[in-house]
PDB file of C-alpha atoms in Angstrom:
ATOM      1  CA  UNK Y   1     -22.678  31.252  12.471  1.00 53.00           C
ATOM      2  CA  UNK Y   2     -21.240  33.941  10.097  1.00 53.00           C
ATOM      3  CA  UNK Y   3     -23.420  34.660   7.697  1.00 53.00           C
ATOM      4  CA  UNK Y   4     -22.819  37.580   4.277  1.00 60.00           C
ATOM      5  CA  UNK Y   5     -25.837  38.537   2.494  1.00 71.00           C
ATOM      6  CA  UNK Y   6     -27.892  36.004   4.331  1.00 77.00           C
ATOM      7  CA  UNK Y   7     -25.425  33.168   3.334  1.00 87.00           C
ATOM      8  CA  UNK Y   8     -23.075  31.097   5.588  1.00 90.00           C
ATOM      9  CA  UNK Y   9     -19.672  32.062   4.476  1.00 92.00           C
ATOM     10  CA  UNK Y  10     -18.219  28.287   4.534  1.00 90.00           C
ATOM     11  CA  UNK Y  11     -20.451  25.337   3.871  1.00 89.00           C
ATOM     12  CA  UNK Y  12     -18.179  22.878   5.845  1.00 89.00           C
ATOM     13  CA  UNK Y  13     -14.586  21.779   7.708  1.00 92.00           C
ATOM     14  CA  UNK Y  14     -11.995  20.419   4.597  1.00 94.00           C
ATOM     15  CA  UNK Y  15      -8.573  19.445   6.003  1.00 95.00           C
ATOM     16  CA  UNK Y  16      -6.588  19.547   8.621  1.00 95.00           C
ATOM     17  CA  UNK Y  17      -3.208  19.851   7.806  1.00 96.00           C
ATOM     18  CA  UNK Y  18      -0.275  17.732   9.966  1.00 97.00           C
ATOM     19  CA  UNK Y  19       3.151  18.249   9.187  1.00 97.00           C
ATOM     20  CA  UNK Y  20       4.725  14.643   9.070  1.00 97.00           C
ATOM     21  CA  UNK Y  21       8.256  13.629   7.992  1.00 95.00           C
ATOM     22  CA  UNK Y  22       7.100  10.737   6.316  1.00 96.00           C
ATOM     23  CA  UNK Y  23       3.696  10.305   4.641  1.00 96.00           C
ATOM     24  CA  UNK Y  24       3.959   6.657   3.479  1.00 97.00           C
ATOM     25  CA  UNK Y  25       4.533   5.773   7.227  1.00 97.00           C
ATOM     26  CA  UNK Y  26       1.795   8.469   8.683  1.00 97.00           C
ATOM     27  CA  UNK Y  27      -0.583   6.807   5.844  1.00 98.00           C
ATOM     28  CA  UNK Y  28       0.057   3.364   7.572  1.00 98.00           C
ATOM     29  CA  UNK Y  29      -0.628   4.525  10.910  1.00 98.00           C
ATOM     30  CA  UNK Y  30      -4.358   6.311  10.228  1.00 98.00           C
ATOM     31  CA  UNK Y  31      -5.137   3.855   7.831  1.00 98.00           C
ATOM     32  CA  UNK Y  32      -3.813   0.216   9.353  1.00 97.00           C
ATOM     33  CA  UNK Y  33      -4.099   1.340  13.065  1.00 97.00           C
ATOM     34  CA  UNK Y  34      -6.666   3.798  13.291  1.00 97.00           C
ATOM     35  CA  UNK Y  35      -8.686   2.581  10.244  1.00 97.00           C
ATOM     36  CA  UNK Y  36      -8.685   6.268   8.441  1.00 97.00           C
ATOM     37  CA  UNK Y  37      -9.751   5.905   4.444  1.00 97.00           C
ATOM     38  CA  UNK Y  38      -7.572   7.387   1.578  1.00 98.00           C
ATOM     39  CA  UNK Y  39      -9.495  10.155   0.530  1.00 97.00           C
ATOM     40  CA  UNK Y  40      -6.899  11.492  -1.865  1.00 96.00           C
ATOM     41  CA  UNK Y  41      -3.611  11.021  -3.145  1.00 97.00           C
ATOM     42  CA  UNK Y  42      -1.910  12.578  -6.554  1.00 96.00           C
ATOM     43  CA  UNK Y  43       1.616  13.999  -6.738  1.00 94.00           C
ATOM     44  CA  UNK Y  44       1.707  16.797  -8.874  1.00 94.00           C
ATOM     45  CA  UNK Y  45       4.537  18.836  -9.562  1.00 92.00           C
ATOM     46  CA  UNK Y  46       6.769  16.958  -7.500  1.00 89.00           C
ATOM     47  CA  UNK Y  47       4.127  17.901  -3.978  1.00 90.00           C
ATOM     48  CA  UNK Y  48       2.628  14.731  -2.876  1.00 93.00           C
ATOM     49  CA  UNK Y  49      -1.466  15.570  -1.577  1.00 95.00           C
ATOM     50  CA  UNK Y  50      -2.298  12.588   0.889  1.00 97.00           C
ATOM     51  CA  UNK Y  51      -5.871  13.104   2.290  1.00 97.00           C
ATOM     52  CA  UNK Y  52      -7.317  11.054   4.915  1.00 98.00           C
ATOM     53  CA  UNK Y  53     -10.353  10.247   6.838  1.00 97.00           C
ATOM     54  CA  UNK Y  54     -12.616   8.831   8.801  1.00 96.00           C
ATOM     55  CA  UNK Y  55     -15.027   6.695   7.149  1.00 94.00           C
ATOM     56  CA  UNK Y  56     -18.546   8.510   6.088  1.00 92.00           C
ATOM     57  CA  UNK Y  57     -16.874  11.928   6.390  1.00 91.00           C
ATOM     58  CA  UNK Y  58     -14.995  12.154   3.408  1.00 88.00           C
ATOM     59  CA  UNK Y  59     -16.028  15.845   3.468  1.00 90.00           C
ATOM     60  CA  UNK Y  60     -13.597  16.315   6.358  1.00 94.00           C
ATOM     61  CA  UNK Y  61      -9.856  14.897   6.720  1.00 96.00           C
ATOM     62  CA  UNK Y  62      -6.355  15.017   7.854  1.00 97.00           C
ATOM     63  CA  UNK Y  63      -3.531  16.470   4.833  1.00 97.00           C
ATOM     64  CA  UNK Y  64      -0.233  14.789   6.093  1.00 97.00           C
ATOM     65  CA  UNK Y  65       1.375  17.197   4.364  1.00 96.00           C
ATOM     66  CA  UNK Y  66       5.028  16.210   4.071  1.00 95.00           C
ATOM     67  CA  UNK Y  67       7.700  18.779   5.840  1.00 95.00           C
ATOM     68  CA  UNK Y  68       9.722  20.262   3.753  1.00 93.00           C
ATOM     69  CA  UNK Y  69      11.695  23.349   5.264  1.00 96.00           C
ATOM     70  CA  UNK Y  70      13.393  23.125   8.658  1.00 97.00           C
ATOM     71  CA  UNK Y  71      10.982  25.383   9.879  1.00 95.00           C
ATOM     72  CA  UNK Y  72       8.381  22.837   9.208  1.00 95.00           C
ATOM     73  CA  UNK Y  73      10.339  19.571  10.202  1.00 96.00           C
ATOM     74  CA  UNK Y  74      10.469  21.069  13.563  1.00 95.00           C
ATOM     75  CA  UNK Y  75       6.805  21.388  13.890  1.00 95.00           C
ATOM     76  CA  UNK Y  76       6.463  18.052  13.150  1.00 96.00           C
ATOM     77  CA  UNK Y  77       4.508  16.266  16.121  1.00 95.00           C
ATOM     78  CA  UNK Y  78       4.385  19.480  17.972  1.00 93.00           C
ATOM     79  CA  UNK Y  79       1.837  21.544  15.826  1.00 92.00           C
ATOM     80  CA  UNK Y  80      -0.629  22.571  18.913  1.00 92.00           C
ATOM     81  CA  UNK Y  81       2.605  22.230  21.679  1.00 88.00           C
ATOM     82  CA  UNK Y  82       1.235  20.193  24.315  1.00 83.00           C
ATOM     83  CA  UNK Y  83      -2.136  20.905  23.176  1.00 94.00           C
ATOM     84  CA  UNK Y  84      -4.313  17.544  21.411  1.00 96.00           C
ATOM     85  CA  UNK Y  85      -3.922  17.842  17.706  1.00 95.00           C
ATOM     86  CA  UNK Y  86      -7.877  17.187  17.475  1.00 95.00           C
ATOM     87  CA  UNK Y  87     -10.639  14.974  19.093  1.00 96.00           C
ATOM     88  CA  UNK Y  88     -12.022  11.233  17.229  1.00 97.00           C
ATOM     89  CA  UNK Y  89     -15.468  10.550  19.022  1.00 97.00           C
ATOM     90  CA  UNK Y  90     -15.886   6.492  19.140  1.00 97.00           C
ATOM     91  CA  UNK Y  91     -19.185   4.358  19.826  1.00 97.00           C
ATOM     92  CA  UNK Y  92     -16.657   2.172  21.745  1.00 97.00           C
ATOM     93  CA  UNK Y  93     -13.424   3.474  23.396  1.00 98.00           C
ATOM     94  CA  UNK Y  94     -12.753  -0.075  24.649  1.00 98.00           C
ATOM     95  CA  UNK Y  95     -12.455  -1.336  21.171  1.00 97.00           C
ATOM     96  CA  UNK Y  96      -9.804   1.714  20.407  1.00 98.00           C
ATOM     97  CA  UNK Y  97      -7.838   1.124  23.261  1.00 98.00           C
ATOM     98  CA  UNK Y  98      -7.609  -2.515  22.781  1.00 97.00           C
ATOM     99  CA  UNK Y  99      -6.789  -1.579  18.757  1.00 97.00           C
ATOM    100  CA  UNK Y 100      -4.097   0.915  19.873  1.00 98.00           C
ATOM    101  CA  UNK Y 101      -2.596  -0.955  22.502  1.00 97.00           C
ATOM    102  CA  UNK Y 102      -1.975  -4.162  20.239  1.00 97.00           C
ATOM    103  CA  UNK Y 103      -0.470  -1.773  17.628  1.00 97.00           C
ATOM    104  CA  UNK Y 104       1.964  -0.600  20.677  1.00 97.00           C
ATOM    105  CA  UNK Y 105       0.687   2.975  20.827  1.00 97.00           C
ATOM    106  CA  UNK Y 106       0.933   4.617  24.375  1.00 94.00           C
ATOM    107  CA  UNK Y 107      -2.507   5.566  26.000  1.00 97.00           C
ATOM    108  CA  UNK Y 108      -2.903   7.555  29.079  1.00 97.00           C
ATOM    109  CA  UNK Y 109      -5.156   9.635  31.116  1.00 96.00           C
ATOM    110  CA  UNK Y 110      -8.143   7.681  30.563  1.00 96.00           C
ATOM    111  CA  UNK Y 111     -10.687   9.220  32.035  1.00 96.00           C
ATOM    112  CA  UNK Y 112     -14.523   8.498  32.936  1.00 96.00           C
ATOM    113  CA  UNK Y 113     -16.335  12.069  32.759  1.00 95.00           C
ATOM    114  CA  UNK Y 114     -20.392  11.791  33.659  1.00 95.00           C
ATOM    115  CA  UNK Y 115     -20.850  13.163  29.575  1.00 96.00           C
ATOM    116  CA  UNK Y 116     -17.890  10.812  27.893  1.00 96.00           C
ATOM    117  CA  UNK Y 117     -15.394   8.142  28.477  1.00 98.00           C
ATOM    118  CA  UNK Y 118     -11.797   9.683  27.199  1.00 98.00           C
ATOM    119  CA  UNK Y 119      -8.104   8.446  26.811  1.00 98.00           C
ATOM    120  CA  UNK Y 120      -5.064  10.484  25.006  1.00 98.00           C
ATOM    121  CA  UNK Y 121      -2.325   8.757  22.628  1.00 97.00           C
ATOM    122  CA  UNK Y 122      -0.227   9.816  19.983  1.00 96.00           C
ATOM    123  CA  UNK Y 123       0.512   9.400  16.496  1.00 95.00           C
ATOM    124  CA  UNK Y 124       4.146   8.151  15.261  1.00 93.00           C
ATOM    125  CA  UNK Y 125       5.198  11.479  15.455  1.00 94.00           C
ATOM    126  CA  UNK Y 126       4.105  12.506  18.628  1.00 93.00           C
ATOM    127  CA  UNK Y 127       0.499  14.139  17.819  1.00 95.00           C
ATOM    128  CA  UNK Y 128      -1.683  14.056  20.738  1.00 96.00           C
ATOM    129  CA  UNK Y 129      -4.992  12.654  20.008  1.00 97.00           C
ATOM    130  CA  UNK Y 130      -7.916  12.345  22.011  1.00 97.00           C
ATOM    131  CA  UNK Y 131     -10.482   9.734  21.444  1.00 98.00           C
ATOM    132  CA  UNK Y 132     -14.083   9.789  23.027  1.00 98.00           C
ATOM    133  CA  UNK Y 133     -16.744   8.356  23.683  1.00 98.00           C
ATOM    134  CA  UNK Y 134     -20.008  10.296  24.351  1.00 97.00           C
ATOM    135  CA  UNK Y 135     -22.808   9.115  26.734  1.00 93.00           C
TER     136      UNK Y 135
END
């Protein structure tokens, strides 16, 4: 850890920002499907702030942010490349596959590691994901 003058520079992880085109839509698909919690939501000066998260880490979230530039609408699904967008650890990957699978979300390379159990999908706009779960 980084520490100035004895102290840890940050005291935790905030927000992850992901570009989507459409935050009302993104909002249904971490909430309904992949049971995220609203953490926050105000528009203010036109800029909507959507937070979202996991439940019992409201400390930590995803900002859809909504793209606004072309610059940004291109990024759209393809912040990290081919790269996962980030990691959700489960205490039962059979219960998220089942969840994403009757929501019609692709899953693939499911793999069983001797330290986790792991399967990739994406969001609706194209985010990989990773969920795991640990032994």
């Amino acid at each position: 850890m980084i520490a100035h003058s004895g102290k840890a520079l940050f005291s935790a992880i905030g927000r992850l920002v992901v570009l989507v085109d459409d935050a009302d839509a993104a909002l249904a698909f971490y909430r309904d499907v992949l049971g995220f919690r609203v953490l926050h939501d105000q528009t203010a000066g036109g800029y909507r702030y959507l937070h979202v998260g996991v439940p019992g880490q409201e400390s930590a979230g995803l900002w859809l942010m909504p793209a606004v530039t072309d610059q940004e609408r291109a990024r759209v699904g393809r912040q990290c490349g081919d790269q996962p967008l980030l990691v959700l650890y489960t205490d039962d990957l059979d219960a998220v596959a089942g969840r994403l699978r009757e929501h019609g979300v692709r899953v693939w390379a499911e793999r069983d590691d001797a330290d986790s159990r792991s399967l990739h999908f994406a969001d609706l706009h194209g985010n990989v994901l990773i969920a795991a779960q640990l032994r």
